[in-house]
Amino acid sequence: MPYIAQVEEMNKRFQAEKGYAPKYIILTYGCQMNEHDSETLAGMLEKMGYEKALAENEADLILLNTCCIREKAESKVLSHLGELRKLKKDKPWLIIGVCGCMTQQKDIVETIRHAASYVQLIFGTYNMHHLPEYLAQILSDDSNCYNIFAKEEEIVEGLPAKREYPFKALVNIIYGCNNFCTYCIVPYVRGRERSRSIANIVSEVEALVHDGVKEITLLGQNVNSYGKDLKDGTNFAKLIAEIEKVRGLKRVRYMTSHPKDFSDELIEVLKKSQKVPHYLHLPVQSGSSRILKRMNRGYSKEDYLELIRKIKEALPDIAITTDIIVGFPGETEEDFQETLDLVRKVEFDNAFSFVYSKRPGTPAAVMEDNVSAEEKKERLARLNALLAEFSHKKNQAYLGKTEEVLVEGLSKNNAETLMGRTKSNKTVIFSGDEALIGKFIPVKITEAQSWILKGEVAL
Ligand code: SF4
């Protein structure tokens, strides 16, 4: 890429003048797709001679990789941009950039320019790979570069990535979404579904394993839709079966699944798999068929329960988590009771529960919302109490068992302990040597709380 070499040259001159290589920091908001995009952005920046900064005040380039799924995420970005004003004043050469889902929304460039005129770089999700070109322009003439592509392009393969962990990696298999759930902004900011070829995915996984990766997570807004656009008979079940063959790979996770596209063929592949743990995140969003229809989810409560029945029949020890939205426009107490009923029937291991957040530009944003804020809050509290009950019950079943855990790092709340995940994606905290990070080890579970397990190394 000529622009990479051009920026690298400019950064060498920066280093000669200032006595240090320019530093970057990426602040990532939102989901794992964004986390993975940030790894790609970091990979490109390091190819251009940037070094990672440990704090914002050390950086010469600050990129905010944004999310717009909830209103809160957006206001967080705007308020953080306000906080960066002083840094820009103290360091005039600092480049502040905004990218990611939020920038693909209508009028957002104007909003950012109005709120923070010192933001020099704005680009969208479809043109992320043009970052070297935009930096070359800004570094040449200190101009602003605001460039949002209106439409998705071909998938760009082979971009460099700076992975956060040496032993586990995120691998995109499909971009975009065709579902248009009425509350969701994703199809408008990430475009239509585009699947990568099995050959490209498998060769990326092989290269990762060669570099020491033991666990991969296959990513997509709807992984179960993988391959439909390729129109050659490829599907997610076939992809898993191919990835399963990669020697040296130990665990394959995937996210996110959509109930309406979860096939019997996939259940069969999962049943035979030696590498896909018995763990599934299957967003249900509501237990009321009436609300599911208003959400345009493409399944009813009964369909979801039938799918869970089939999955549990094939994989009796599977751990299942979900996403639930409370207070969707028009949700009555009866609808909410249907959700509680579904939670009781499925007995989820864990769930992400949210109060409905209106996203301008989506069909749900213009639906009449007759549920008061207090009512929504109160329903969320009731739902969370029920979810905690099941999570606690499920975790209790691990007491005394020895689980294979991939040690991911130091515990966030106590740097003297380690944190890892079981096959079923349960977080386990335990004491141990830092040398265990990145290894699969047996851990005996000694304590089960509602959201975490505690244990001791059983080597
Ligand atoms: S499946 Fe629905 S909720 Fe998920 S990204 Fe697509 S539109 Fe959004």
Tab-separated table of C-alpha atoms and ligand atoms in Angstrom:
chain	number	residue	atom	x	y	z
A	1	MET	CA	0.000	0.000	0.000
A	2	PRO	CA	1.716	3.250	-1.105
A	3	TYR	CA	-0.032	5.349	1.552
A	4	ILE	CA	1.323	3.141	4.327
A	5	ALA	CA	4.886	3.795	3.111
A	6	GLN	CA	4.133	7.520	2.757
A	7	VAL	CA	2.864	7.852	6.343
A	8	GLU	CA	5.719	5.703	7.611
A	9	GLU	CA	8.168	8.146	5.997
A	10	MET	CA	6.407	11.127	7.589
A	11	ASN	CA	6.473	9.398	10.960
A	12	LYS	CA	10.221	8.847	10.635
A	13	ARG	CA	10.620	12.600	10.141
A	14	PHE	CA	8.364	13.166	13.195
A	15	GLN	CA	10.628	10.886	15.232
A	16	ALA	CA	13.797	12.671	14.063
A	17	GLU	CA	12.289	16.008	15.061
A	18	LYS	CA	10.634	15.081	18.362
A	19	GLY	CA	12.922	12.278	19.516
A	20	TYR	CA	10.177	9.624	19.775
A	21	ALA	CA	7.959	7.627	17.423
A	22	PRO	CA	4.387	9.001	17.203
A	23	LYS	CA	1.987	7.247	19.509
A	24	TYR	CA	-1.628	6.188	19.014
A	25	ILE	CA	-4.482	5.144	21.222
A	26	ILE	CA	-7.819	3.673	20.089
A	27	LEU	CA	-10.831	3.978	22.360
A	28	THR	CA	-13.297	1.253	21.459
A	29	TYR	CA	-17.003	1.429	22.241
A	30	GLY	CA	-19.560	-1.338	21.741
A	31	CYS	CA	-19.369	-4.928	20.624
A	32	GLN	CA	-16.759	-7.502	19.622
A	33	MET	CA	-17.099	-6.487	15.951
A	34	ASN	CA	-15.807	-3.060	16.957
A	35	GLU	CA	-13.074	-4.600	19.100
A	36	HIS	CA	-11.945	-6.573	16.079
A	37	ASP	CA	-12.075	-3.480	13.833
A	38	SER	CA	-9.870	-1.717	16.390
A	39	GLU	CA	-7.354	-4.553	16.129
A	40	THR	CA	-7.246	-3.984	12.352
A	41	LEU	CA	-6.894	-0.202	12.771
A	42	ALA	CA	-4.061	-0.787	15.275
A	43	GLY	CA	-2.397	-3.214	12.839
A	44	MET	CA	-2.449	-0.590	10.071
A	45	LEU	CA	-1.159	2.134	12.413
A	46	GLU	CA	1.763	0.009	13.595
A	47	LYS	CA	2.668	-0.745	9.964
A	48	MET	CA	2.828	3.041	9.486
A	49	GLY	CA	5.309	3.448	12.351
A	50	TYR	CA	2.948	4.416	15.163
A	51	GLU	CA	3.523	2.923	18.629
A	52	LYS	CA	0.797	2.168	21.137
A	53	ALA	CA	0.339	4.824	23.846
A	54	LEU	CA	-0.589	3.744	27.345
A	55	ALA	CA	-2.623	6.870	28.066
A	56	GLU	CA	-4.460	9.503	26.042
A	57	ASN	CA	-2.137	12.311	27.134
A	58	GLU	CA	0.833	10.410	25.635
A	59	ALA	CA	-0.823	9.987	22.238
A	60	ASP	CA	-0.245	11.899	18.995
A	61	LEU	CA	-3.264	10.231	17.402
A	62	ILE	CA	-6.485	9.417	19.265
A	63	LEU	CA	-9.141	7.399	17.437
A	64	LEU	CA	-12.611	6.849	18.867
A	65	ASN	CA	-14.099	3.708	17.325
A	66	THR	CA	-17.748	4.287	18.080
A	67	CYS	CA	-20.988	2.369	18.556
A	68	CYS	CA	-24.563	3.568	18.049
A	69	ILE	CA	-26.617	0.634	19.255
A	70	ARG	CA	-27.803	2.613	22.249
A	71	GLU	CA	-28.244	6.334	22.719
A	72	LYS	CA	-25.936	6.179	25.758
A	73	ALA	CA	-22.975	4.997	23.678
A	74	GLU	CA	-23.367	8.005	21.396
A	75	SER	CA	-23.577	10.605	24.152
A	76	LYS	CA	-20.543	9.006	25.808
A	77	VAL	CA	-18.526	9.631	22.615
A	78	LEU	CA	-19.617	13.262	22.343
A	79	SER	CA	-18.830	13.924	25.972
A	80	HIS	CA	-15.421	12.272	25.643
A	81	LEU	CA	-14.625	14.431	22.631
A	82	GLY	CA	-15.299	17.453	24.873
A	83	GLU	CA	-12.733	16.168	27.356
A	84	LEU	CA	-10.109	15.912	24.593
A	85	ARG	CA	-10.324	19.628	23.763
A	86	LYS	CA	-7.649	20.509	26.338
A	87	LEU	CA	-5.241	17.833	25.046
A	88	LYS	CA	-5.533	19.255	21.529
A	89	LYS	CA	-4.855	22.770	22.873
A	90	ASP	CA	-1.717	21.597	24.672
A	91	LYS	CA	-0.503	19.513	21.708
A	92	PRO	CA	-1.548	21.190	18.441
A	93	TRP	CA	-0.224	18.344	16.247
A	94	LEU	CA	-2.504	15.820	18.007
A	95	ILE	CA	-4.873	14.188	15.476
A	96	ILE	CA	-8.268	13.309	16.915
A	97	GLY	CA	-10.381	10.972	14.783
A	98	VAL	CA	-13.819	9.372	15.008
A	99	CYS	CA	-14.806	6.209	13.145
A	100	GLY	CA	-17.157	3.226	13.550
A	101	CYS	CA	-20.931	2.745	13.469
A	102	MET	CA	-21.923	6.149	14.845
A	103	THR	CA	-20.281	7.970	11.916
A	104	GLN	CA	-22.458	6.137	9.367
A	105	GLN	CA	-25.583	7.802	10.723
A	106	LYS	CA	-27.273	10.701	8.993
A	107	ASP	CA	-26.074	14.175	10.030
A	108	ILE	CA	-23.533	12.823	12.517
A	109	VAL	CA	-20.532	14.463	10.808
A	110	GLU	CA	-22.222	17.824	11.295
A	111	THR	CA	-23.008	16.989	14.932
A	112	ILE	CA	-19.379	16.088	15.624
A	113	ARG	CA	-18.031	19.140	13.793
A	114	HIS	CA	-20.402	21.344	15.740
A	115	ALA	CA	-19.570	19.768	19.120
A	116	ALA	CA	-15.813	19.366	18.541
A	117	SER	CA	-14.442	21.340	15.594
A	118	TYR	CA	-10.914	20.101	16.439
A	119	VAL	CA	-11.811	16.554	15.279
A	120	GLN	CA	-9.701	16.280	12.125
A	121	LEU	CA	-10.558	12.814	10.909
A	122	ILE	CA	-13.966	11.162	10.474
A	123	PHE	CA	-14.499	7.969	8.493
A	124	GLY	CA	-17.111	5.219	8.393
A	125	THR	CA	-17.349	1.450	8.699
A	126	TYR	CA	-17.211	0.890	4.912
A	127	ASN	CA	-13.933	2.757	4.323
A	128	MET	CA	-11.881	1.809	7.369
A	129	HIS	CA	-9.185	0.320	5.120
A	130	HIS	CA	-8.542	3.810	3.674
A	131	LEU	CA	-7.064	5.025	6.974
A	132	PRO	CA	-3.466	5.261	5.587
A	133	GLU	CA	-4.684	7.507	2.739
A	134	TYR	CA	-6.558	9.817	5.142
A	135	LEU	CA	-3.573	10.095	7.473
A	136	ALA	CA	-1.262	10.816	4.541
A	137	GLN	CA	-3.556	13.716	3.589
A	138	ILE	CA	-3.807	15.163	7.112
A	139	LEU	CA	-0.083	14.864	7.770
A	140	SER	CA	0.737	16.533	4.425
A	141	ASP	CA	-1.388	19.649	4.723
A	142	ASP	CA	-2.906	19.640	8.226
A	143	SER	CA	-6.373	19.633	6.630
A	144	ASN	CA	-9.502	17.934	7.885
A	145	CYS	CA	-10.560	14.644	6.362
A	146	TYR	CA	-14.223	13.666	6.646
A	147	ASN	CA	-15.037	10.731	4.429
A	148	ILE	CA	-18.053	8.459	4.865
A	149	PHE	CA	-18.849	5.938	2.130
A	150	ALA	CA	-22.588	5.571	1.637
A	151	LYS	CA	-22.391	1.932	0.547
A	152	GLU	CA	-20.422	-1.160	1.433
A	153	GLU	CA	-17.636	-2.277	-0.905
A	154	GLU	CA	-16.048	-5.671	-1.570
A	155	ILE	CA	-14.481	-7.294	1.494
A	156	VAL	CA	-10.832	-6.303	1.782
A	157	GLU	CA	-8.737	-9.333	2.728
A	158	GLY	CA	-5.286	-9.421	4.292
A	159	LEU	CA	-5.359	-6.228	6.378
A	160	PRO	CA	-2.822	-6.369	9.218
A	161	ALA	CA	-4.110	-6.722	12.778
A	162	LYS	CA	-2.596	-6.056	16.175
A	163	ARG	CA	-4.323	-8.654	18.328
A	164	GLU	CA	-5.003	-7.980	21.982
A	165	TYR	CA	-4.224	-11.549	23.072
A	166	PRO	CA	-1.557	-13.865	21.629
A	167	PHE	CA	-3.550	-17.009	22.471
A	168	LYS	CA	-7.080	-16.115	21.351
A	169	ALA	CA	-8.390	-14.239	18.339
A	170	LEU	CA	-11.519	-12.829	16.747
A	171	VAL	CA	-12.186	-13.824	13.128
A	172	ASN	CA	-14.839	-12.066	11.033
A	173	ILE	CA	-16.795	-14.461	8.838
A	174	ILE	CA	-19.660	-12.238	7.683
A	175	TYR	CA	-20.160	-8.477	7.583
A	176	GLY	CA	-23.468	-6.607	7.726
A	177	CYS	CA	-27.001	-7.819	8.363
A	178	ASN	CA	-30.133	-8.323	6.265
A	179	ASN	CA	-32.619	-8.756	9.067
A	180	PHE	CA	-33.863	-5.255	9.839
A	181	CYS	CA	-35.136	-5.956	13.336
A	182	THR	CA	-37.285	-2.870	13.882
A	183	TYR	CA	-35.293	-1.575	16.885
A	184	CYS	CA	-31.836	-2.051	15.388
A	185	ILE	CA	-29.598	0.417	13.584
A	186	VAL	CA	-26.969	-2.143	12.506
A	187	PRO	CA	-28.205	-2.849	8.940
A	188	TYR	CA	-28.149	0.901	8.262
A	189	VAL	CA	-24.571	1.382	9.499
A	190	ARG	CA	-22.963	-1.945	8.605
A	191	GLY	CA	-24.699	-2.662	5.294
A	192	ARG	CA	-25.997	-5.888	3.746
A	193	GLU	CA	-24.593	-9.341	4.461
A	194	ARG	CA	-21.246	-10.134	2.852
A	195	SER	CA	-19.621	-13.483	3.662
A	196	ARG	CA	-15.932	-14.225	3.374
A	197	SER	CA	-15.020	-17.393	1.509
A	198	ILE	CA	-14.359	-20.574	3.500
A	199	ALA	CA	-10.859	-20.702	1.968
A	200	ASN	CA	-9.967	-17.198	3.213
A	201	ILE	CA	-11.356	-17.863	6.683
A	202	VAL	CA	-9.613	-21.220	7.048
A	203	SER	CA	-6.279	-19.825	5.891
A	204	GLU	CA	-6.587	-16.953	8.405
A	205	VAL	CA	-7.323	-19.476	11.172
A	206	GLU	CA	-4.343	-21.613	10.124
A	207	ALA	CA	-2.059	-18.567	10.227
A	208	LEU	CA	-3.392	-17.629	13.675
A	209	VAL	CA	-2.778	-21.142	15.001
A	210	HIS	CA	0.716	-21.012	13.540
A	211	ASP	CA	1.233	-17.808	15.591
A	212	GLY	CA	0.159	-19.542	18.819
A	213	VAL	CA	-3.601	-18.929	18.896
A	214	LYS	CA	-5.564	-21.706	20.627
A	215	GLU	CA	-9.083	-20.303	20.706
A	216	ILE	CA	-10.922	-18.388	18.008
A	217	THR	CA	-14.286	-16.647	18.037
A	218	LEU	CA	-16.049	-16.478	14.672
A	219	LEU	CA	-17.800	-13.137	14.388
A	220	GLY	CA	-20.815	-11.842	12.525
A	221	GLN	CA	-24.014	-9.915	13.264
A	222	ASN	CA	-25.758	-13.150	12.347
A	223	VAL	CA	-23.295	-16.037	11.962
A	224	ASN	CA	-26.126	-18.418	11.070
A	225	SER	CA	-26.686	-16.470	7.894
A	226	TYR	CA	-23.098	-17.103	6.825
A	227	GLY	CA	-22.743	-18.159	3.182
A	228	LYS	CA	-26.275	-17.336	1.964
A	229	ASP	CA	-24.956	-14.496	-0.232
A	230	LEU	CA	-22.255	-16.735	-1.738
A	231	LYS	CA	-24.987	-18.817	-3.370
A	232	ASP	CA	-22.781	-21.907	-3.702
A	233	GLY	CA	-24.239	-24.087	-0.961
A	234	THR	CA	-21.810	-22.774	1.663
A	235	ASN	CA	-23.324	-22.380	5.118
A	236	PHE	CA	-22.276	-21.935	8.730
A	237	ALA	CA	-22.453	-25.659	9.530
A	238	LYS	CA	-20.062	-26.428	6.653
A	239	LEU	CA	-17.705	-23.651	7.733
A	240	ILE	CA	-17.547	-25.020	11.307
A	241	ALA	CA	-16.868	-28.506	9.949
A	242	GLU	CA	-13.927	-27.149	7.903
A	243	ILE	CA	-12.484	-25.081	10.749
A	244	GLU	CA	-12.738	-28.129	13.019
A	245	LYS	CA	-10.063	-29.753	10.820
A	246	VAL	CA	-7.417	-27.077	11.538
A	247	ARG	CA	-4.695	-28.888	13.461
A	248	GLY	CA	-3.533	-27.292	16.712
A	249	LEU	CA	-6.735	-25.273	17.181
A	250	LYS	CA	-8.366	-26.109	20.484
A	251	ARG	CA	-11.588	-24.122	20.841
A	252	VAL	CA	-13.972	-22.529	18.364
A	253	ARG	CA	-16.555	-20.059	19.636
A	254	TYR	CA	-19.025	-18.054	17.540
A	255	MET	CA	-21.216	-15.034	17.963
A	256	THR	CA	-23.930	-13.880	17.366
A	257	SER	CA	-26.521	-16.526	16.499
A	258	HIS	CA	-29.988	-15.740	15.202
A	259	PRO	CA	-32.761	-18.180	16.219
A	260	LYS	CA	-34.531	-18.016	12.855
A	261	ASP	CA	-31.452	-19.234	10.940
A	262	PHE	CA	-30.221	-21.907	13.376
A	263	SER	CA	-30.366	-25.074	11.280
A	264	ASP	CA	-30.715	-28.762	12.150
A	265	GLU	CA	-27.543	-29.327	10.113
A	266	LEU	CA	-25.693	-26.996	12.482
A	267	ILE	CA	-27.031	-28.823	15.551
A	268	GLU	CA	-25.686	-32.078	14.067
A	269	VAL	CA	-22.254	-30.519	13.404
A	270	LEU	CA	-22.132	-29.093	16.939
A	271	LYS	CA	-23.061	-32.495	18.372
A	272	LYS	CA	-20.113	-34.167	16.638
A	273	SER	CA	-17.637	-31.335	17.176
A	274	GLN	CA	-14.605	-31.842	19.397
A	275	LYS	CA	-13.681	-28.166	19.351
A	276	VAL	CA	-16.890	-26.153	19.685
A	277	PRO	CA	-17.718	-25.919	23.413
A	278	HIS	CA	-21.280	-26.581	24.508
A	279	TYR	CA	-22.073	-22.920	24.932
A	280	LEU	CA	-24.539	-20.817	22.941
A	281	HIS	CA	-25.499	-17.155	23.008
A	282	LEU	CA	-28.935	-17.046	21.407
A	283	PRO	CA	-30.651	-13.640	21.668
A	284	VAL	CA	-34.410	-13.997	22.171
A	285	GLN	CA	-35.199	-10.291	22.849
A	286	SER	CA	-38.762	-10.980	24.078
A	287	GLY	CA	-40.909	-13.896	25.182
A	288	SER	CA	-44.059	-12.451	23.645
A	289	SER	CA	-44.847	-13.603	20.087
A	290	ARG	CA	-46.788	-10.367	19.552
A	291	ILE	CA	-43.763	-8.242	20.483
A	292	LEU	CA	-41.399	-10.492	18.487
A	293	LYS	CA	-43.561	-9.777	15.447
A	294	ARG	CA	-43.384	-6.032	16.097
A	295	MET	CA	-39.608	-6.457	16.403
A	296	ASN	CA	-39.529	-8.314	13.040
A	297	ARG	CA	-37.487	-11.117	14.587
A	298	GLY	CA	-38.879	-13.819	12.299
A	299	TYR	CA	-39.804	-16.370	15.010
A	300	SER	CA	-42.409	-16.800	17.734
A	301	LYS	CA	-42.009	-17.736	21.393
A	302	GLU	CA	-42.996	-21.303	20.465
A	303	ASP	CA	-40.380	-21.452	17.653
A	304	TYR	CA	-37.678	-20.313	20.071
A	305	LEU	CA	-38.680	-22.848	22.724
A	306	GLU	CA	-38.773	-25.632	20.120
A	307	LEU	CA	-35.281	-24.695	18.938
A	308	ILE	CA	-34.006	-24.733	22.538
A	309	ARG	CA	-35.635	-28.154	23.015
A	310	LYS	CA	-33.831	-29.555	19.964
A	311	ILE	CA	-30.492	-28.045	21.002
A	312	LYS	CA	-30.794	-29.354	24.575
A	313	GLU	CA	-31.793	-32.783	23.310
A	314	ALA	CA	-28.623	-32.926	21.179
A	315	LEU	CA	-26.345	-31.243	23.725
A	316	PRO	CA	-27.801	-31.825	27.214
A	317	ASP	CA	-24.984	-30.016	29.047
A	318	ILE	CA	-25.125	-26.851	26.917
A	319	ALA	CA	-24.950	-23.451	28.647
A	320	ILE	CA	-27.267	-20.908	27.032
A	321	THR	CA	-27.180	-17.125	27.367
A	322	THR	CA	-29.364	-14.520	25.703
A	323	ASP	CA	-30.234	-10.842	25.160
A	324	ILE	CA	-33.581	-9.440	26.291
A	325	ILE	CA	-35.115	-6.034	25.629
A	326	VAL	CA	-37.626	-4.755	28.179
A	327	GLY	CA	-40.217	-2.072	27.458
A	328	PHE	CA	-40.326	-2.316	23.659
A	329	PRO	CA	-43.056	0.077	22.347
A	330	GLY	CA	-46.451	-1.431	23.072
A	331	GLU	CA	-45.200	-4.070	25.530
A	332	THR	CA	-47.988	-4.802	28.013
A	333	GLU	CA	-47.695	-6.488	31.402
A	334	GLU	CA	-49.023	-9.681	29.721
A	335	ASP	CA	-46.248	-9.495	27.100
A	336	PHE	CA	-43.700	-9.029	29.852
A	337	GLN	CA	-45.136	-12.025	31.734
A	338	GLU	CA	-44.538	-14.059	28.541
A	339	THR	CA	-40.880	-13.053	28.726
A	340	LEU	CA	-40.640	-14.136	32.369
A	341	ASP	CA	-42.344	-17.405	31.421
A	342	LEU	CA	-39.817	-18.028	28.634
A	343	VAL	CA	-36.924	-17.298	31.016
A	344	ARG	CA	-38.338	-19.866	33.465
A	345	LYS	CA	-38.738	-22.451	30.706
A	346	VAL	CA	-35.267	-22.037	29.170
A	347	GLU	CA	-33.387	-21.475	32.459
A	348	PHE	CA	-30.702	-19.289	30.904
A	349	ASP	CA	-27.200	-19.415	32.346
A	350	ASN	CA	-26.902	-15.685	31.944
A	351	ALA	CA	-28.416	-12.814	29.970
A	352	PHE	CA	-27.818	-9.253	28.883
A	353	SER	CA	-30.994	-7.363	29.654
A	354	PHE	CA	-31.705	-3.828	28.502
A	355	VAL	CA	-34.430	-1.234	28.603
A	356	TYR	CA	-35.490	-0.442	25.012
A	357	SER	CA	-33.532	2.513	23.642
A	358	LYS	CA	-34.980	4.438	20.697
A	359	ARG	CA	-32.694	4.698	17.643
A	360	PRO	CA	-33.726	7.441	15.215
A	361	GLY	CA	-34.114	6.110	11.681
A	362	THR	CA	-35.423	2.688	12.742
A	363	PRO	CA	-39.100	1.631	12.342
A	364	ALA	CA	-39.530	1.190	16.113
A	365	ALA	CA	-38.535	4.819	16.695
A	366	VAL	CA	-41.894	5.948	15.289
A	367	MET	CA	-44.006	3.310	17.058
A	368	GLU	CA	-46.181	4.603	19.843
A	369	ASP	CA	-44.384	4.008	23.135
A	370	ASN	CA	-46.964	3.715	25.889
A	371	VAL	CA	-44.739	2.154	28.567
A	372	SER	CA	-43.585	4.695	31.142
A	373	ALA	CA	-39.904	4.977	32.095
A	374	GLU	CA	-40.690	3.851	35.678
A	375	GLU	CA	-42.589	0.841	34.428
A	376	LYS	CA	-39.673	-0.160	32.180
A	377	LYS	CA	-37.240	0.202	35.059
A	378	GLU	CA	-39.452	-1.832	37.331
A	379	ARG	CA	-39.838	-4.612	34.708
A	380	LEU	CA	-36.089	-4.708	34.191
A	381	ALA	CA	-35.549	-5.121	37.946
A	382	ARG	CA	-38.051	-8.022	38.066
A	383	LEU	CA	-36.431	-9.660	35.049
A	384	ASN	CA	-32.923	-9.267	36.456
A	385	ALA	CA	-33.968	-10.817	39.776
A	386	LEU	CA	-35.283	-13.873	37.905
A	387	LEU	CA	-32.191	-14.110	35.687
A	388	ALA	CA	-29.929	-13.915	38.754
A	389	GLU	CA	-31.884	-16.772	40.348
A	390	PHE	CA	-31.261	-19.068	37.357
A	391	SER	CA	-27.680	-17.964	36.906
A	392	HIS	CA	-27.007	-18.770	40.586
A	393	LYS	CA	-28.742	-22.146	40.253
A	394	LYS	CA	-26.765	-23.020	37.095
A	395	ASN	CA	-23.475	-21.950	38.677
A	396	GLN	CA	-24.175	-24.053	41.793
A	397	ALA	CA	-24.061	-27.144	39.576
A	398	TYR	CA	-20.341	-26.477	38.968
A	399	LEU	CA	-19.415	-26.734	42.687
A	400	GLY	CA	-16.805	-29.417	43.270
A	401	LYS	CA	-16.316	-30.050	39.537
A	402	THR	CA	-12.984	-29.626	37.768
A	403	GLU	CA	-13.288	-27.533	34.609
A	404	GLU	CA	-10.857	-26.958	31.770
A	405	VAL	CA	-10.154	-23.225	31.828
A	406	LEU	CA	-8.325	-21.020	29.342
A	407	VAL	CA	-6.436	-18.509	31.519
A	408	GLU	CA	-7.035	-15.081	29.976
A	409	GLY	CA	-5.184	-12.739	32.322
A	410	LEU	CA	-5.251	-11.023	35.686
A	411	SER	CA	-8.616	-10.525	37.315
A	412	LYS	CA	-9.950	-6.987	36.774
A	413	ASN	CA	-10.997	-6.525	40.390
A	414	ASN	CA	-8.034	-8.167	42.071
A	415	ALA	CA	-4.698	-8.074	40.279
A	416	GLU	CA	-3.404	-10.824	42.559
A	417	THR	CA	-5.755	-13.401	41.067
A	418	LEU	CA	-6.141	-14.878	37.601
A	419	MET	CA	-9.229	-14.942	35.430
A	420	GLY	CA	-10.193	-17.563	32.869
A	421	ARG	CA	-13.176	-19.076	31.089
A	422	THR	CA	-14.651	-22.543	31.147
A	423	LYS	CA	-15.829	-24.256	27.962
A	424	SER	CA	-19.309	-22.984	28.853
A	425	ASN	CA	-17.937	-19.433	28.913
A	426	LYS	CA	-18.242	-19.043	32.708
A	427	THR	CA	-15.790	-16.625	34.258
A	428	VAL	CA	-13.601	-18.286	36.899
A	429	ILE	CA	-11.370	-16.413	39.357
A	430	PHE	CA	-8.512	-18.262	41.060
A	431	SER	CA	-5.006	-17.813	42.455
A	432	GLY	CA	-2.067	-18.849	40.330
A	433	ASP	CA	1.153	-17.918	38.647
A	434	GLU	CA	1.028	-15.379	35.789
A	435	ALA	CA	2.959	-17.910	33.706
A	436	LEU	CA	-0.370	-19.774	33.357
A	437	ILE	CA	-1.857	-16.966	31.198
A	438	GLY	CA	-2.663	-18.329	27.737
A	439	LYS	CA	-2.750	-21.956	28.906
A	440	PHE	CA	-5.593	-24.432	29.300
A	441	ILE	CA	-5.532	-25.732	32.875
A	442	PRO	CA	-7.859	-27.706	35.154
A	443	VAL	CA	-9.521	-25.587	37.845
A	444	LYS	CA	-11.611	-27.060	40.665
A	445	ILE	CA	-14.677	-24.917	41.385
A	446	THR	CA	-14.909	-24.085	45.082
A	447	GLU	CA	-17.420	-21.223	45.118
A	448	ALA	CA	-20.385	-20.377	42.873
A	449	GLN	CA	-21.801	-16.869	42.888
A	450	SER	CA	-24.566	-15.585	40.612
A	451	TRP	CA	-22.268	-14.205	37.911
A	452	ILE	CA	-18.841	-15.756	38.561
A	453	LEU	CA	-17.207	-18.940	39.780
A	454	LYS	CA	-14.179	-19.156	42.067
A	455	GLY	CA	-11.778	-22.037	42.145
A	456	GLU	CA	-8.310	-23.432	42.661
A	457	VAL	CA	-5.789	-24.772	40.166
A	458	ALA	CA	-5.995	-28.565	40.080
A	459	LEU	CA	-2.771	-29.369	38.239
B	1	SF4	S1	-30.144	-9.585	13.533
B	1	SF4	FE1	-31.452	-7.860	14.115
B	1	SF4	S2	-30.556	-7.178	16.073
B	1	SF4	FE2	-28.991	-8.432	15.055
B	1	SF4	S3	-27.755	-6.964	13.904
B	1	SF4	FE3	-29.324	-7.741	12.488
B	1	SF4	S4	-30.983	-6.244	12.636
B	1	SF4	FE4	-29.649	-5.914	14.421
